[in-house]
Amino acid sequence: MLRTITTHQLLKSTSTLSVASITRIVVPGVRTLTTKSDPNQAAHSNVTENMPRDVYREVLDSRPIPMREEFMLNQKLTTEALEKIDFGPGKHHVPKTMGDKMAYYGVKCLRTIPDTYFGRDHYMRAVMLETIAAVPGMVGGMLRHMKSLRNLSDDNGWISHLLHEAENERFHLMTFMKCLQPSTFNRLLILGAQGVFYNAYFFLYLFSPKNAHRMCGYLEEEAVVSYTHFLDDLDSGAIKNDPAPKIAIDYYNLQPSATIRDVVLAVRADEAVHRDANHFFSDRIADNKENILEEVMAKHKEDVNNQLQKNRNAMA
């Protein structure tokens, strides 16, 4: 949030300048901006000179936003605060329909592959997991975007969350990539697994969004379990609790002294959100109540009115 505010202030103060006329501006948390007057940045000058102003602004403003509101508070989170986040330990959606059971047992079957291959190599398991986990949100968001275009109607509040989910999972991947260097074979394994999963999930979502979200919900249940095992091995000393990558400290608003354990706590909390959201979406599709935006706006209006009434009563 601080970076976004600072960026807007920078743009406002330089609104009368062209992109190329900015000599050198240093903003905390934002990459240094330079012009062709800097010989070390000559290759970049042509890009910024020809870049539309709005693209320039958007690139400056681009910053991944965490899923949970706890990570967007003003104070930096301590280990104790992270441990108090309710991630719903043991939370599980009991399969009811045949589609639910197929999704559940399908995910359980898929889990045996990383369990067998990666074992307790939690870093590599996390990298593989996140390359897969970032697929459903993007596929769902894309297909719902296309459906909105075809039907000439609003998406009813789904697309933005699904794309945010995909970005959040991708950021998990960027975090853990700071902790290891996958072998060539593992990179090929990731490439193949993502290719197979993307196409399989695409067709599943195309024909049955309800079962696709249910499957994703079960995948996230397993992700919560995997990160809990990660924490167990960190606590037992089986894995060294190294300092957290700076990218994760900035993203989750952690203390400068944060460790990998803090990061895993934060990531597990994110996965719990994805778990609950996808089971919720599957239930809404099953109940034929997909217009969540209308209900959310009505509830928000009610909450605002209730708060105003409380304020009036307090002043009376």
JSON list of N, CA and C in Angstrom, two decimals, residues 71 77-87 252 254 258-259 261-263 265-266 268-269:
[
{"chain": "A", "resi": 71, "resn": "PHE", "atom": "N", "xyz": [-2.69, -9.42, 6.22]},
{"chain": "A", "resi": 71, "resn": "PHE", "atom": "CA", "xyz": [-1.42, -9.04, 5.64]},
{"chain": "A", "resi": 71, "resn": "PHE", "atom": "C", "xyz": [-1.41, -7.61, 5.11]},
{"chain": "A", "resi": 77, "resn": "LEU", "atom": "N", "xyz": [3.70, -7.94, 10.69]},
{"chain": "A", "resi": 77, "resn": "LEU", "atom": "CA", "xyz": [3.26, -9.13, 11.40]},
{"chain": "A", "resi": 77, "resn": "LEU", "atom": "C", "xyz": [4.42, -9.86, 12.06]},
{"chain": "A", "resi": 78, "resn": "THR", "atom": "N", "xyz": [4.21, -10.26, 13.29]},
{"chain": "A", "resi": 78, "resn": "THR", "atom": "CA", "xyz": [5.18, -11.05, 14.02]},
{"chain": "A", "resi": 78, "resn": "THR", "atom": "C", "xyz": [4.83, -12.53, 13.88]},
{"chain": "A", "resi": 79, "resn": "THR", "atom": "N", "xyz": [5.73, -13.38, 14.35]},
{"chain": "A", "resi": 79, "resn": "THR", "atom": "CA", "xyz": [5.45, -14.82, 14.32]},
{"chain": "A", "resi": 79, "resn": "THR", "atom": "C", "xyz": [4.20, -15.14, 15.13]},
{"chain": "A", "resi": 80, "resn": "GLU", "atom": "N", "xyz": [4.06, -14.50, 16.28]},
{"chain": "A", "resi": 80, "resn": "GLU", "atom": "CA", "xyz": [2.91, -14.75, 17.13]},
{"chain": "A", "resi": 80, "resn": "GLU", "atom": "C", "xyz": [1.61, -14.38, 16.42]},
{"chain": "A", "resi": 81, "resn": "ALA", "atom": "N", "xyz": [1.62, -13.27, 15.69]},
{"chain": "A", "resi": 81, "resn": "ALA", "atom": "CA", "xyz": [0.42, -12.86, 14.95]},
{"chain": "A", "resi": 81, "resn": "ALA", "atom": "C", "xyz": [0.10, -13.85, 13.84]},
{"chain": "A", "resi": 82, "resn": "LEU", "atom": "N", "xyz": [1.11, -14.35, 13.16]},
{"chain": "A", "resi": 82, "resn": "LEU", "atom": "CA", "xyz": [0.91, -15.33, 12.09]},
{"chain": "A", "resi": 82, "resn": "LEU", "atom": "C", "xyz": [0.33, -16.63, 12.64]},
{"chain": "A", "resi": 83, "resn": "GLU", "atom": "N", "xyz": [0.80, -17.03, 13.82]},
{"chain": "A", "resi": 83, "resn": "GLU", "atom": "CA", "xyz": [0.31, -18.28, 14.41]},
{"chain": "A", "resi": 83, "resn": "GLU", "atom": "C", "xyz": [-1.14, -18.16, 14.87]},
{"chain": "A", "resi": 84, "resn": "LYS", "atom": "N", "xyz": [-1.61, -16.94, 15.11]},
{"chain": "A", "resi": 84, "resn": "LYS", "atom": "CA", "xyz": [-2.99, -16.74, 15.56]},
{"chain": "A", "resi": 84, "resn": "LYS", "atom": "C", "xyz": [-3.99, -16.70, 14.41]},
{"chain": "A", "resi": 85, "resn": "ILE", "atom": "N", "xyz": [-3.50, -16.64, 13.17]},
{"chain": "A", "resi": 85, "resn": "ILE", "atom": "CA", "xyz": [-4.43, -16.62, 12.03]},
{"chain": "A", "resi": 85, "resn": "ILE", "atom": "C", "xyz": [-5.16, -17.95, 11.95]},
{"chain": "A", "resi": 86, "resn": "ASP", "atom": "N", "xyz": [-6.47, -17.90, 11.91]},
{"chain": "A", "resi": 86, "resn": "ASP", "atom": "CA", "xyz": [-7.27, -19.12, 11.86]},
{"chain": "A", "resi": 86, "resn": "ASP", "atom": "C", "xyz": [-7.29, -19.66, 10.43]},
{"chain": "A", "resi": 87, "resn": "PHE", "atom": "N", "xyz": [-6.62, -20.79, 10.21]},
{"chain": "A", "resi": 87, "resn": "PHE", "atom": "CA", "xyz": [-6.60, -21.40, 8.88]},
{"chain": "A", "resi": 87, "resn": "PHE", "atom": "C", "xyz": [-7.52, -22.61, 8.79]},
{"chain": "A", "resi": 252, "resn": "TYR", "atom": "N", "xyz": [4.09, -9.98, 2.39]},
{"chain": "A", "resi": 252, "resn": "TYR", "atom": "CA", "xyz": [3.25, -10.31, 3.55]},
{"chain": "A", "resi": 252, "resn": "TYR", "atom": "C", "xyz": [3.36, -9.30, 4.69]},
{"chain": "A", "resi": 254, "resn": "LEU", "atom": "N", "xyz": [5.90, -8.62, 6.69]},
{"chain": "A", "resi": 254, "resn": "LEU", "atom": "CA", "xyz": [6.49, -9.31, 7.83]},
{"chain": "A", "resi": 254, "resn": "LEU", "atom": "C", "xyz": [7.58, -8.46, 8.48]},
{"chain": "A", "resi": 258, "resn": "ALA", "atom": "N", "xyz": [12.01, -11.85, 9.84]},
{"chain": "A", "resi": 258, "resn": "ALA", "atom": "CA", "xyz": [11.16, -13.01, 9.57]},
{"chain": "A", "resi": 258, "resn": "ALA", "atom": "C", "xyz": [11.97, -14.17, 9.01]},
{"chain": "A", "resi": 259, "resn": "THR", "atom": "N", "xyz": [11.47, -15.38, 9.25]},
{"chain": "A", "resi": 259, "resn": "THR", "atom": "CA", "xyz": [12.14, -16.59, 8.80]},
{"chain": "A", "resi": 259, "resn": "THR", "atom": "C", "xyz": [11.26, -17.35, 7.81]},
{"chain": "A", "resi": 261, "resn": "ARG", "atom": "N", "xyz": [9.89, -20.09, 8.37]},
{"chain": "A", "resi": 261, "resn": "ARG", "atom": "CA", "xyz": [8.72, -20.58, 9.11]},
{"chain": "A", "resi": 261, "resn": "ARG", "atom": "C", "xyz": [7.58, -19.56, 9.05]},
{"chain": "A", "resi": 262, "resn": "ASP", "atom": "N", "xyz": [7.91, -18.29, 9.17]},
{"chain": "A", "resi": 262, "resn": "ASP", "atom": "CA", "xyz": [6.89, -17.24, 9.08]},
{"chain": "A", "resi": 262, "resn": "ASP", "atom": "C", "xyz": [6.25, -17.24, 7.69]},
{"chain": "A", "resi": 263, "resn": "VAL", "atom": "N", "xyz": [7.07, -17.43, 6.68]},
{"chain": "A", "resi": 263, "resn": "VAL", "atom": "CA", "xyz": [6.56, -17.45, 5.30]},
{"chain": "A", "resi": 263, "resn": "VAL", "atom": "C", "xyz": [5.61, -18.62, 5.10]},
{"chain": "A", "resi": 265, "resn": "LEU", "atom": "N", "xyz": [3.86, -20.16, 7.35]},
{"chain": "A", "resi": 265, "resn": "LEU", "atom": "CA", "xyz": [2.62, -19.85, 8.07]},
{"chain": "A", "resi": 265, "resn": "LEU", "atom": "C", "xyz": [1.70, -18.96, 7.23]},
{"chain": "A", "resi": 266, "resn": "ALA", "atom": "N", "xyz": [2.30, -17.96, 6.58]},
{"chain": "A", "resi": 266, "resn": "ALA", "atom": "CA", "xyz": [1.52, -17.02, 5.76]},
{"chain": "A", "resi": 266, "resn": "ALA", "atom": "C", "xyz": [0.96, -17.72, 4.53]},
{"chain": "A", "resi": 268, "resn": "ARG", "atom": "N", "xyz": [0.35, -20.92, 4.14]},
{"chain": "A", "resi": 268, "resn": "ARG", "atom": "CA", "xyz": [-0.71, -21.85, 4.55]},
{"chain": "A", "resi": 268, "resn": "ARG", "atom": "C", "xyz": [-2.03, -21.11, 4.78]},
{"chain": "A", "resi": 269, "resn": "ALA", "atom": "N", "xyz": [-1.94, -19.91, 5.35]},
{"chain": "A", "resi": 269, "resn": "ALA", "atom": "CA", "xyz": [-3.15, -19.11, 5.56]},
{"chain": "A", "resi": 269, "resn": "ALA", "atom": "C", "xyz": [-3.80, -18.75, 4.23]}
]
